[in-house]
DNA sequence: TAGTGGTCTAGACCACACA
DNA sequence: GTGTGGTCTAGACCACTAC
């Protein structure tokens, strides 16, 4: 007998897939659907195991995968929580600019422009939108130790972020991804980044206080949500005379 | 009773640490010491569990960590193997340059210079050597689709790589990290990379066929072995007019 | 004291590779 | 068929948190 037939109200899963994978899928669906909300504790492992009709070992293996992807967070003695986007997570997972040979600090963020626009070809393709679709076009300037270091040019689907206002954007209490999560129920779980060296445009140079044509690092980032749909397209332009991009690989 | 007292010939592990961690540590020691060699199969999980005096679940959990770090590779039905450095691994783990928006291909590598030198300050500090220590200084040029894309300036400890010759370097049958592993028993398991945009030097520009002062991406990489000691210090200079650096984050 | 996640056990059975 | 890793079970006990 199969647990997916025993347990009521649970999607059938994939035939032939390991049980823990199907449990994982079922949990992901609840998270993506917003049944379990960021910051909330999820039911205990014992309860979930009983509910899904699997052993506790299998249930733990399912949760392990989600913890690795930082979608859930375990806290011994307290419970397992739906991960939230906060400054810590930004710093350790999505912000890779550090002083030369130094340690990470949290950037000062300043919104330079906020407007509606229609998507150019690249933006539309990266976000999976029709060319010319309505987007928000936002420009932020980030400083470290009071020195401007990075310009973010952000594009997000105006339909998906319907109702977003400049004051909401500028007055957010935490990080941008926290705003996406808290206000629009969209959780960024993964990003892809492509880096190049380019010559600074006059516009970017002025904002960074450098010479036009000076070498700058550009980071093209696509951010994906729990359903692996693109959420945000961002081009970051970085002055690397005193800071650099840090990555660890295995 | 404690398994570390029962099992003969095994280091005592860390008091208070979980059993599977100590098993992991013991396995790592055997690997680092070269008792288990790259490409070889390790004893079966049942045998190892018995040898260490732990359950098979605990033994599997220990191996899981090493598989995640790509130090071991599991193959169902065949066994668990000590990972080797080959072209596949290079491409998927340590070579991050791709055509703009395109897919990875294996680079053509050409050795431009091979000499002995004494370590400058940065090299010495990155490799943990005394300033002025003897190193090999090697320059490679990498091409993709017959276009020169990247210059590697590599520094390695001459003492640790004692006896390395230019013909050995140039005639290696596989990747550089494969040479380190096969010939010197040094396995690279992790790297740290720091990226900047800079103006191309005349030397680099000539090798890349670009204008002096053109923006180039520089990658400063430190490679670490199984004991987490630095092995190699490498500065890559990349022409990103047609190629870019790709990274995935979570 | 009660509830949570973390570790560990001692099996069973399945899927796969190879002779 | 035999041996390997992969999955799954049904517990036990420990470490930690909160009341």
mmCIF file of N, CA and C in Angstrom, chain A residues 194, chain B residues 98-104 244:
data_model
loop_
_atom_site.group_PDB
_atom_site.id
_atom_site.type_symbol
_atom_site.label_atom_id
_atom_site.label_comp_id
_atom_site.label_asym_id
_atom_site.label_seq_id
_atom_site.Cartn_x
_atom_site.Cartn_y
_atom_site.Cartn_z
ATOM 1 N N UNK A 194 25.750 36.614 -13.820
ATOM 2 C CA UNK A 194 26.734 36.601 -14.894
ATOM 3 C C UNK A 194 27.539 37.891 -14.819
ATOM 4 N N UNK B 98 31.772 31.290 -19.596
ATOM 5 C CA UNK B 98 30.868 30.800 -20.637
ATOM 6 C C UNK B 98 30.655 31.898 -21.675
ATOM 7 N N UNK B 99 30.286 31.523 -22.904
ATOM 8 C CA UNK B 99 29.919 32.548 -23.887
ATOM 9 C C UNK B 99 28.717 33.343 -23.357
ATOM 10 N N UNK B 100 28.575 34.578 -23.771
ATOM 11 C CA UNK B 100 27.437 35.400 -23.334
ATOM 12 C C UNK B 100 26.136 34.615 -23.516
ATOM 13 N N UNK B 101 25.482 34.327 -22.411
ATOM 14 C CA UNK B 101 24.193 33.641 -22.465
ATOM 15 C C UNK B 101 24.254 32.223 -22.997
ATOM 16 N N UNK B 102 25.454 31.680 -23.179
ATOM 17 C CA UNK B 102 25.567 30.372 -23.826
ATOM 18 C C UNK B 102 25.943 29.258 -22.871
ATOM 19 N N UNK B 103 26.363 28.136 -23.421
ATOM 20 C CA UNK B 103 26.708 26.961 -22.619
ATOM 21 C C UNK B 103 28.208 26.764 -22.548
ATOM 22 N N UNK B 104 28.608 25.998 -21.543
ATOM 23 C CA UNK B 104 30.020 25.776 -21.292
ATOM 24 C C UNK B 104 30.649 24.880 -22.348
ATOM 25 N N UNK B 244 31.569 35.488 -20.290
ATOM 26 C CA UNK B 244 31.284 36.040 -18.971
ATOM 27 C C UNK B 244 31.465 34.974 -17.898
#
